[in-house]
PDB file of C-alpha atoms in Angstrom:
ATOM      1  CA  UNK A   1      -6.620  15.209 101.664  1.00  0.00           C
ATOM      2  CA  UNK A   2      -6.751  13.346 104.982  1.00  0.00           C
ATOM      3  CA  UNK A   3      -9.752  11.322 106.046  1.00  0.00           C
ATOM      4  CA  UNK A   4      -9.551  12.989 109.458  1.00  0.00           C
ATOM      5  CA  UNK A   5      -9.491  16.793 109.357  1.00  0.00           C
ATOM      6  CA  UNK A   6      -7.345  18.838 111.723  1.00  0.00           C
ATOM      7  CA  UNK A   7      -6.597  22.557 111.691  1.00  0.00           C
ATOM      8  CA  UNK A   8      -3.151  23.109 110.123  1.00  0.00           C
ATOM      9  CA  UNK A   9      -2.029  25.276 113.000  1.00  0.00           C
ATOM     10  CA  UNK A  10      -2.966  26.565 116.428  1.00  0.00           C
ATOM     11  CA  UNK A  11      -1.128  28.870 118.780  1.00  0.00           C
ATOM     12  CA  UNK A  12      -1.240  30.107 122.331  1.00  0.00           C
ATOM     13  CA  UNK A  13       0.786  31.965 124.902  1.00  0.00           C
ATOM     14  CA  UNK A  14       2.488  30.165 127.778  1.00  0.00           C
ATOM     15  CA  UNK A  15      -0.011  29.215 130.432  1.00  0.00           C
ATOM     16  CA  UNK A  16      -3.000  29.375 128.095  1.00  0.00           C
ATOM     17  CA  UNK A  17      -5.308  26.594 126.936  1.00  0.00           C
ATOM     18  CA  UNK A  18      -5.523  25.374 123.359  1.00  0.00           C
ATOM     19  CA  UNK A  19      -7.634  22.738 121.691  1.00  0.00           C
ATOM     20  CA  UNK A  20      -7.007  20.760 118.525  1.00  0.00           C
ATOM     21  CA  UNK A  21      -9.973  19.281 116.736  1.00  0.00           C
ATOM     22  CA  UNK A  22     -10.113  16.089 114.691  1.00  0.00           C
ATOM     23  CA  UNK A  23     -13.171  15.789 112.497  1.00  0.00           C
ATOM     24  CA  UNK A  24     -14.106  12.510 110.879  1.00  0.00           C
ATOM     25  CA  UNK A  25     -17.255  10.907 109.529  1.00  0.00           C
ATOM     26  CA  UNK A  26     -19.723   8.108 110.111  1.00  0.00           C
ATOM     27  CA  UNK A  27     -17.266   5.582 108.645  1.00  0.00           C
ATOM     28  CA  UNK A  28     -14.555   6.242 111.223  1.00  0.00           C
ATOM     29  CA  UNK A  29     -14.970   8.255 114.444  1.00  0.00           C
ATOM     30  CA  UNK A  30     -18.755   8.329 114.101  1.00  0.00           C
ATOM     31  CA  UNK A  31     -18.833   4.559 113.676  1.00  0.00           C
ATOM     32  CA  UNK A  32     -17.497   4.196 117.194  1.00  0.00           C
ATOM     33  CA  UNK A  33     -13.819   3.679 116.449  1.00  0.00           C
ATOM     34  CA  UNK A  34     -11.459   5.054 119.041  1.00  0.00           C
ATOM     35  CA  UNK A  35      -9.265   8.107 118.532  1.00  0.00           C
ATOM     36  CA  UNK A  36      -5.637   8.282 119.558  1.00  0.00           C
ATOM     37  CA  UNK A  37      -3.299  11.263 119.604  1.00  0.00           C
ATOM     38  CA  UNK A  38       0.420  11.563 118.938  1.00  0.00           C
ATOM     39  CA  UNK A  39       2.928  14.324 119.574  1.00  0.00           C
ATOM     40  CA  UNK A  40       5.843  14.749 117.203  1.00  0.00           C
ATOM     41  CA  UNK A  41       8.605  17.047 118.350  1.00  0.00           C
ATOM     42  CA  UNK A  42      10.806  18.507 115.586  1.00  0.00           C
ATOM     43  CA  UNK A  43      13.121  15.900 114.082  1.00  0.00           C
ATOM     44  CA  UNK A  44      11.802  13.013 116.172  1.00  0.00           C
ATOM     45  CA  UNK A  45       9.442  10.077 115.821  1.00  0.00           C
ATOM     46  CA  UNK A  46       5.798  10.414 116.881  1.00  0.00           C
ATOM     47  CA  UNK A  47       5.045   9.641 120.506  1.00  0.00           C
ATOM     48  CA  UNK A  48       1.738   8.349 121.887  1.00  0.00           C
ATOM     49  CA  UNK A  49       0.023  11.119 123.831  1.00  0.00           C
ATOM     50  CA  UNK A  50      -3.582   9.968 124.337  1.00  0.00           C
ATOM     51  CA  UNK A  51      -5.070   6.550 123.610  1.00  0.00           C
ATOM     52  CA  UNK A  52      -8.596   5.155 123.598  1.00  0.00           C
ATOM     53  CA  UNK A  53     -10.032   8.690 123.302  1.00  0.00           C
ATOM     54  CA  UNK A  54      -9.245   9.917 126.802  1.00  0.00           C
ATOM     55  CA  UNK A  55      -6.416   7.937 128.363  1.00  0.00           C
ATOM     56  CA  UNK A  56      -2.834   9.085 128.914  1.00  0.00           C
ATOM     57  CA  UNK A  57       0.168   6.755 128.913  1.00  0.00           C
ATOM     58  CA  UNK A  58       2.326   6.939 132.008  1.00  0.00           C
ATOM     59  CA  UNK A  59       4.657   9.891 131.843  1.00  0.00           C
ATOM     60  CA  UNK A  60       2.322  12.138 129.864  1.00  0.00           C
ATOM     61  CA  UNK A  61       1.382  15.191 131.970  1.00  0.00           C
ATOM     62  CA  UNK A  62      -2.256  15.625 132.936  1.00  0.00           C
ATOM     63  CA  UNK A  63      -2.153  18.987 131.122  1.00  0.00           C
ATOM     64  CA  UNK A  64      -3.058  16.910 128.061  1.00  0.00           C
ATOM     65  CA  UNK A  65      -6.571  15.526 127.749  1.00  0.00           C
ATOM     66  CA  UNK A  66      -8.635  13.961 125.017  1.00  0.00           C
ATOM     67  CA  UNK A  67     -12.334  13.796 124.315  1.00  0.00           C
ATOM     68  CA  UNK A  68     -14.617  12.371 121.683  1.00  0.00           C
ATOM     69  CA  UNK A  69     -18.177  13.112 120.625  1.00  0.00           C
ATOM     70  CA  UNK A  70     -20.102  12.064 117.569  1.00  0.00           C
ATOM     71  CA  UNK A  71     -17.893  12.255 114.498  1.00  0.00           C
ATOM     72  CA  UNK A  72     -15.197  14.386 116.167  1.00  0.00           C
ATOM     73  CA  UNK A  73     -12.510  14.308 118.808  1.00  0.00           C
ATOM     74  CA  UNK A  74     -10.434  16.954 120.526  1.00  0.00           C
ATOM     75  CA  UNK A  75      -7.111  17.279 122.261  1.00  0.00           C
ATOM     76  CA  UNK A  76      -6.874  19.956 124.924  1.00  0.00           C
ATOM     77  CA  UNK A  77      -3.669  21.295 126.380  1.00  0.00           C
ATOM     78  CA  UNK A  78      -3.854  23.510 129.451  1.00  0.00           C
ATOM     79  CA  UNK A  79      -1.045  25.489 131.032  1.00  0.00           C
ATOM     80  CA  UNK A  80       0.780  25.685 127.717  1.00  0.00           C
ATOM     81  CA  UNK A  81       4.555  25.351 127.927  1.00  0.00           C
ATOM     82  CA  UNK A  82       7.303  26.081 125.421  1.00  0.00           C
ATOM     83  CA  UNK A  83       8.167  22.376 125.274  1.00  0.00           C
ATOM     84  CA  UNK A  84       4.665  21.628 123.943  1.00  0.00           C
ATOM     85  CA  UNK A  85       5.570  23.211 120.604  1.00  0.00           C
ATOM     86  CA  UNK A  86       5.229  20.282 118.220  1.00  0.00           C
ATOM     87  CA  UNK A  87       3.037  18.661 115.594  1.00  0.00           C
ATOM     88  CA  UNK A  88      -0.009  16.751 116.827  1.00  0.00           C
ATOM     89  CA  UNK A  89      -1.808  13.980 114.959  1.00  0.00           C
ATOM     90  CA  UNK A  90      -5.058  12.168 115.590  1.00  0.00           C
ATOM     91  CA  UNK A  91      -5.504   8.564 114.438  1.00  0.00           C
ATOM     92  CA  UNK A  92      -8.471   6.269 114.137  1.00  0.00           C
ATOM     93  CA  UNK A  93      -9.770   3.413 112.039  1.00  0.00           C
ATOM     94  CA  UNK A  94     -11.951   3.720 108.982  1.00  0.00           C
ATOM     95  CA  UNK A  95     -14.200   0.829 108.008  1.00  0.00           C
ATOM     96  CA  UNK A  96     -13.303   1.228 104.358  1.00  0.00           C
ATOM     97  CA  UNK A  97      -9.761   2.549 104.505  1.00  0.00           C
ATOM     98  CA  UNK A  98      -8.222   0.862 107.550  1.00  0.00           C
ATOM     99  CA  UNK A  99      -5.912   2.972 109.728  1.00  0.00           C
ATOM    100  CA  UNK A 100      -6.209   6.699 109.156  1.00  0.00           C
ATOM    101  CA  UNK A 101      -4.392   9.770 110.470  1.00  0.00           C
ATOM    102  CA  UNK A 102      -5.368  13.385 110.587  1.00  0.00           C
ATOM    103  CA  UNK A 103      -3.331  15.827 108.534  1.00  0.00           C
ATOM    104  CA  UNK A 104      -1.559  17.110 111.621  1.00  0.00           C
ATOM    105  CA  UNK A 105      -1.647  20.364 113.565  1.00  0.00           C
ATOM    106  CA  UNK A 106       1.379  22.513 114.252  1.00  0.00           C
ATOM    107  CA  UNK A 107       1.227  24.035 117.721  1.00  0.00           C
ATOM    108  CA  UNK A 108       3.149  27.258 118.192  1.00  0.00           C
ATOM    109  CA  UNK A 109       3.785  28.586 121.671  1.00  0.00           C
ATOM    110  CA  UNK A 110       3.943  32.359 121.376  1.00  0.00           C
TER     111      UNK A 110
ATOM    112  CA  UNK B   1      12.906  -0.999 127.271  1.00  0.00           C
ATOM    113  CA  UNK B   2      11.051  -1.344 123.994  1.00  0.00           C
ATOM    114  CA  UNK B   3      13.242  -0.525 121.011  1.00  0.00           C
ATOM    115  CA  UNK B   4      12.475  -0.483 117.314  1.00  0.00           C
ATOM    116  CA  UNK B   5      15.337   0.198 114.933  1.00  0.00           C
ATOM    117  CA  UNK B   6      14.738   0.656 111.225  1.00  0.00           C
ATOM    118  CA  UNK B   7      17.334   0.230 108.511  1.00  0.00           C
ATOM    119  CA  UNK B   8      17.591  -0.176 104.770  1.00  0.00           C
ATOM    120  CA  UNK B   9      16.645   3.269 103.551  1.00  0.00           C
ATOM    121  CA  UNK B  10      18.561   5.123 100.889  1.00  0.00           C
ATOM    122  CA  UNK B  11      18.511   6.981  97.587  1.00  0.00           C
ATOM    123  CA  UNK B  12      17.155   4.906  94.721  1.00  0.00           C
ATOM    124  CA  UNK B  13      15.934   5.492  91.191  1.00  0.00           C
ATOM    125  CA  UNK B  14      12.287   5.284  90.157  1.00  0.00           C
ATOM    126  CA  UNK B  15      11.157   1.785  89.310  1.00  0.00           C
ATOM    127  CA  UNK B  16      13.703   0.062  91.506  1.00  0.00           C
ATOM    128  CA  UNK B  17      13.262  -1.943  94.710  1.00  0.00           C
ATOM    129  CA  UNK B  18      14.286  -1.557  98.331  1.00  0.00           C
ATOM    130  CA  UNK B  19      13.804  -3.654 101.445  1.00  0.00           C
ATOM    131  CA  UNK B  20      13.367  -2.014 104.824  1.00  0.00           C
ATOM    132  CA  UNK B  21      14.005  -3.820 108.088  1.00  0.00           C
ATOM    133  CA  UNK B  22      12.917  -3.110 111.647  1.00  0.00           C
ATOM    134  CA  UNK B  23      14.598  -4.945 114.505  1.00  0.00           C
ATOM    135  CA  UNK B  24      12.620  -5.144 117.724  1.00  0.00           C
ATOM    136  CA  UNK B  25      13.842  -5.682 121.266  1.00  0.00           C
ATOM    137  CA  UNK B  26      12.624  -5.323 124.832  1.00  0.00           C
ATOM    138  CA  UNK B  27       9.276  -7.070 124.341  1.00  0.00           C
ATOM    139  CA  UNK B  28       7.761 -10.295 123.076  1.00  0.00           C
ATOM    140  CA  UNK B  29       7.679  -9.625 119.337  1.00  0.00           C
ATOM    141  CA  UNK B  30       5.196 -12.442 118.726  1.00  0.00           C
ATOM    142  CA  UNK B  31       2.561 -10.735 120.889  1.00  0.00           C
ATOM    143  CA  UNK B  32       2.088  -7.661 118.724  1.00  0.00           C
ATOM    144  CA  UNK B  33       0.879  -6.573 115.326  1.00  0.00           C
ATOM    145  CA  UNK B  34       3.496  -4.457 113.597  1.00  0.00           C
ATOM    146  CA  UNK B  35       3.062  -1.666 111.092  1.00  0.00           C
ATOM    147  CA  UNK B  36       4.839   0.736 108.790  1.00  0.00           C
ATOM    148  CA  UNK B  37       3.897   4.423 108.772  1.00  0.00           C
ATOM    149  CA  UNK B  38       5.554   6.953 106.498  1.00  0.00           C
ATOM    150  CA  UNK B  39       5.981  10.700 106.465  1.00  0.00           C
ATOM    151  CA  UNK B  40       7.011  12.652 103.400  1.00  0.00           C
ATOM    152  CA  UNK B  41       9.354  15.539 104.275  1.00  0.00           C
ATOM    153  CA  UNK B  42       7.337  18.354 105.772  1.00  0.00           C
ATOM    154  CA  UNK B  43       4.064  16.393 105.498  1.00  0.00           C
ATOM    155  CA  UNK B  44       1.799  14.371 107.748  1.00  0.00           C
ATOM    156  CA  UNK B  45       1.720  10.730 108.778  1.00  0.00           C
ATOM    157  CA  UNK B  46       0.419   8.099 106.366  1.00  0.00           C
ATOM    158  CA  UNK B  47      -0.269   4.494 107.314  1.00  0.00           C
ATOM    159  CA  UNK B  48       1.433   2.164 104.831  1.00  0.00           C
ATOM    160  CA  UNK B  49       0.997  -1.437 105.912  1.00  0.00           C
ATOM    161  CA  UNK B  50       0.468  -3.720 108.863  1.00  0.00           C
ATOM    162  CA  UNK B  51       0.794  -7.406 109.728  1.00  0.00           C
ATOM    163  CA  UNK B  52      -0.889  -9.338 112.524  1.00  0.00           C
ATOM    164  CA  UNK B  53       1.020 -10.982 115.355  1.00  0.00           C
ATOM    165  CA  UNK B  54       0.705 -14.422 113.767  1.00  0.00           C
ATOM    166  CA  UNK B  55       1.171 -13.301 110.141  1.00  0.00           C
ATOM    167  CA  UNK B  56      -2.438 -14.331 109.619  1.00  0.00           C
ATOM    168  CA  UNK B  57      -3.451 -11.065 108.030  1.00  0.00           C
ATOM    169  CA  UNK B  58      -1.862  -8.140 106.260  1.00  0.00           C
ATOM    170  CA  UNK B  59      -3.153  -4.775 105.188  1.00  0.00           C
ATOM    171  CA  UNK B  60      -1.958  -2.135 102.765  1.00  0.00           C
ATOM    172  CA  UNK B  61      -2.793   1.434 101.906  1.00  0.00           C
ATOM    173  CA  UNK B  62      -4.225   1.799  98.414  1.00  0.00           C
ATOM    174  CA  UNK B  63      -1.210   3.893  97.454  1.00  0.00           C
ATOM    175  CA  UNK B  64       1.162   0.934  97.887  1.00  0.00           C
ATOM    176  CA  UNK B  65      -1.085  -2.086  97.277  1.00  0.00           C
ATOM    177  CA  UNK B  66       0.448  -4.438  94.731  1.00  0.00           C
ATOM    178  CA  UNK B  67       3.895  -2.856  95.036  1.00  0.00           C
ATOM    179  CA  UNK B  68       4.831  -3.266  98.716  1.00  0.00           C
ATOM    180  CA  UNK B  69       4.879  -6.478 100.757  1.00  0.00           C
ATOM    181  CA  UNK B  70       5.095  -6.652 104.528  1.00  0.00           C
ATOM    182  CA  UNK B  71       6.528  -9.635 106.376  1.00  0.00           C
ATOM    183  CA  UNK B  72       7.937 -10.614 109.754  1.00  0.00           C
ATOM    184  CA  UNK B  73      10.421 -13.116 111.120  1.00  0.00           C
ATOM    185  CA  UNK B  74       9.891 -14.163 114.729  1.00  0.00           C
ATOM    186  CA  UNK B  75      13.279 -15.873 114.949  1.00  0.00           C
ATOM    187  CA  UNK B  76      14.968 -12.582 114.167  1.00  0.00           C
ATOM    188  CA  UNK B  77      12.459 -10.313 115.939  1.00  0.00           C
ATOM    189  CA  UNK B  78      12.250  -8.408 112.707  1.00  0.00           C
ATOM    190  CA  UNK B  79       9.692  -6.697 110.514  1.00  0.00           C
ATOM    191  CA  UNK B  80      10.273  -6.069 106.824  1.00  0.00           C
ATOM    192  CA  UNK B  81       8.841  -3.997 104.005  1.00  0.00           C
ATOM    193  CA  UNK B  82       9.701  -5.044 100.473  1.00  0.00           C
ATOM    194  CA  UNK B  83       9.123  -2.054  98.224  1.00  0.00           C
ATOM    195  CA  UNK B  84       8.993  -2.638  94.467  1.00  0.00           C
ATOM    196  CA  UNK B  85       8.278  -0.246  91.629  1.00  0.00           C
ATOM    197  CA  UNK B  86       9.272   2.752  93.720  1.00  0.00           C
ATOM    198  CA  UNK B  87       7.940   6.133  92.697  1.00  0.00           C
ATOM    199  CA  UNK B  88       8.952   9.689  93.542  1.00  0.00           C
ATOM    200  CA  UNK B  89       5.872   9.967  95.739  1.00  0.00           C
ATOM    201  CA  UNK B  90       7.180   7.124  97.916  1.00  0.00           C
ATOM    202  CA  UNK B  91       9.928   9.448  99.152  1.00  0.00           C
ATOM    203  CA  UNK B  92       9.482   9.628 102.920  1.00  0.00           C
ATOM    204  CA  UNK B  93      10.717   8.683 106.331  1.00  0.00           C
ATOM    205  CA  UNK B  94       9.446   5.175 107.061  1.00  0.00           C
ATOM    206  CA  UNK B  95       8.650   4.406 110.688  1.00  0.00           C
ATOM    207  CA  UNK B  96       8.161   0.994 112.181  1.00  0.00           C
ATOM    208  CA  UNK B  97       5.475   0.995 114.890  1.00  0.00           C
ATOM    209  CA  UNK B  98       4.073  -1.479 117.390  1.00  0.00           C
ATOM    210  CA  UNK B  99       0.288  -1.594 117.518  1.00  0.00           C
ATOM    211  CA  UNK B 100      -1.647  -2.667 120.577  1.00  0.00           C
ATOM    212  CA  UNK B 101      -4.624  -4.991 120.381  1.00  0.00           C
ATOM    213  CA  UNK B 102      -6.992  -2.061 120.878  1.00  0.00           C
ATOM    214  CA  UNK B 103      -5.560  -0.029 118.049  1.00  0.00           C
ATOM    215  CA  UNK B 104      -2.993   2.555 119.061  1.00  0.00           C
ATOM    216  CA  UNK B 105       0.698   2.704 118.210  1.00  0.00           C
ATOM    217  CA  UNK B 106       2.516   2.683 121.516  1.00  0.00           C
ATOM    218  CA  UNK B 107       6.100   2.449 120.298  1.00  0.00           C
ATOM    219  CA  UNK B 108       7.826   3.891 117.251  1.00  0.00           C
ATOM    220  CA  UNK B 109      11.254   3.544 115.692  1.00  0.00           C
ATOM    221  CA  UNK B 110      13.343   6.554 114.754  1.00  0.00           C
ATOM    222  CA  UNK B 111      12.604   6.111 111.045  1.00  0.00           C
ATOM    223  CA  UNK B 112      14.633   5.458 107.921  1.00  0.00           C
ATOM    224  CA  UNK B 113      14.641   7.781 104.916  1.00  0.00           C
ATOM    225  CA  UNK B 114      13.758   6.500 101.470  1.00  0.00           C
ATOM    226  CA  UNK B 115      14.437   8.939  98.639  1.00  0.00           C
ATOM    227  CA  UNK B 116      13.282   8.067  95.140  1.00  0.00           C
ATOM    228  CA  UNK B 117      14.820  10.247  92.469  1.00  0.00           C
ATOM    229  CA  UNK B 118      16.491  10.006  89.101  1.00  0.00           C
TER     230      UNK B 118
END
């Protein structure tokens, strides 16, 4: 059971928009700790996708965007492409548990 | 180019020990906190342990506290994870990751597989 809750799976057709939620509590996201997102393509290491809630590292397309409100955060992907099919993880800090990850969300591009 | 290369994984029996290494290059190793994150096959990411840039502080997940020890060697640009009393549930890919001052992991190694089985 992960401290941060993500839907196990989401799906969308090419060109569509999908969102992935990351729900925490008052001891992590709600306490003001930042949320970061990672993309893990099959058989590879995780890659930083969004940091500090809303920022993208250089090289990450602007189709990816992050947001945060209250005890939750979201990752939105617009203009879905086949290459976006991957697992996505949110990460934050928990005052009692240190670094925490969400359980991960598998994105399927239909 | 930042590179993190893990090594030391393998198949071991329950109760035994293993030492993982992560060799860093392409950046000033002394400027960053370094961490280990693991992923059991088919499962999600789990933070394992981290060490500050100056070795002044260490942290461990409850699941490994008292069994695993993290360390770093600036002269060798290397991060280590000494794993004792290994259990079947420690079976996972172990990733070495660089953590920025503000909290995100901006570089990851390719991982090394630790399999604990009799």
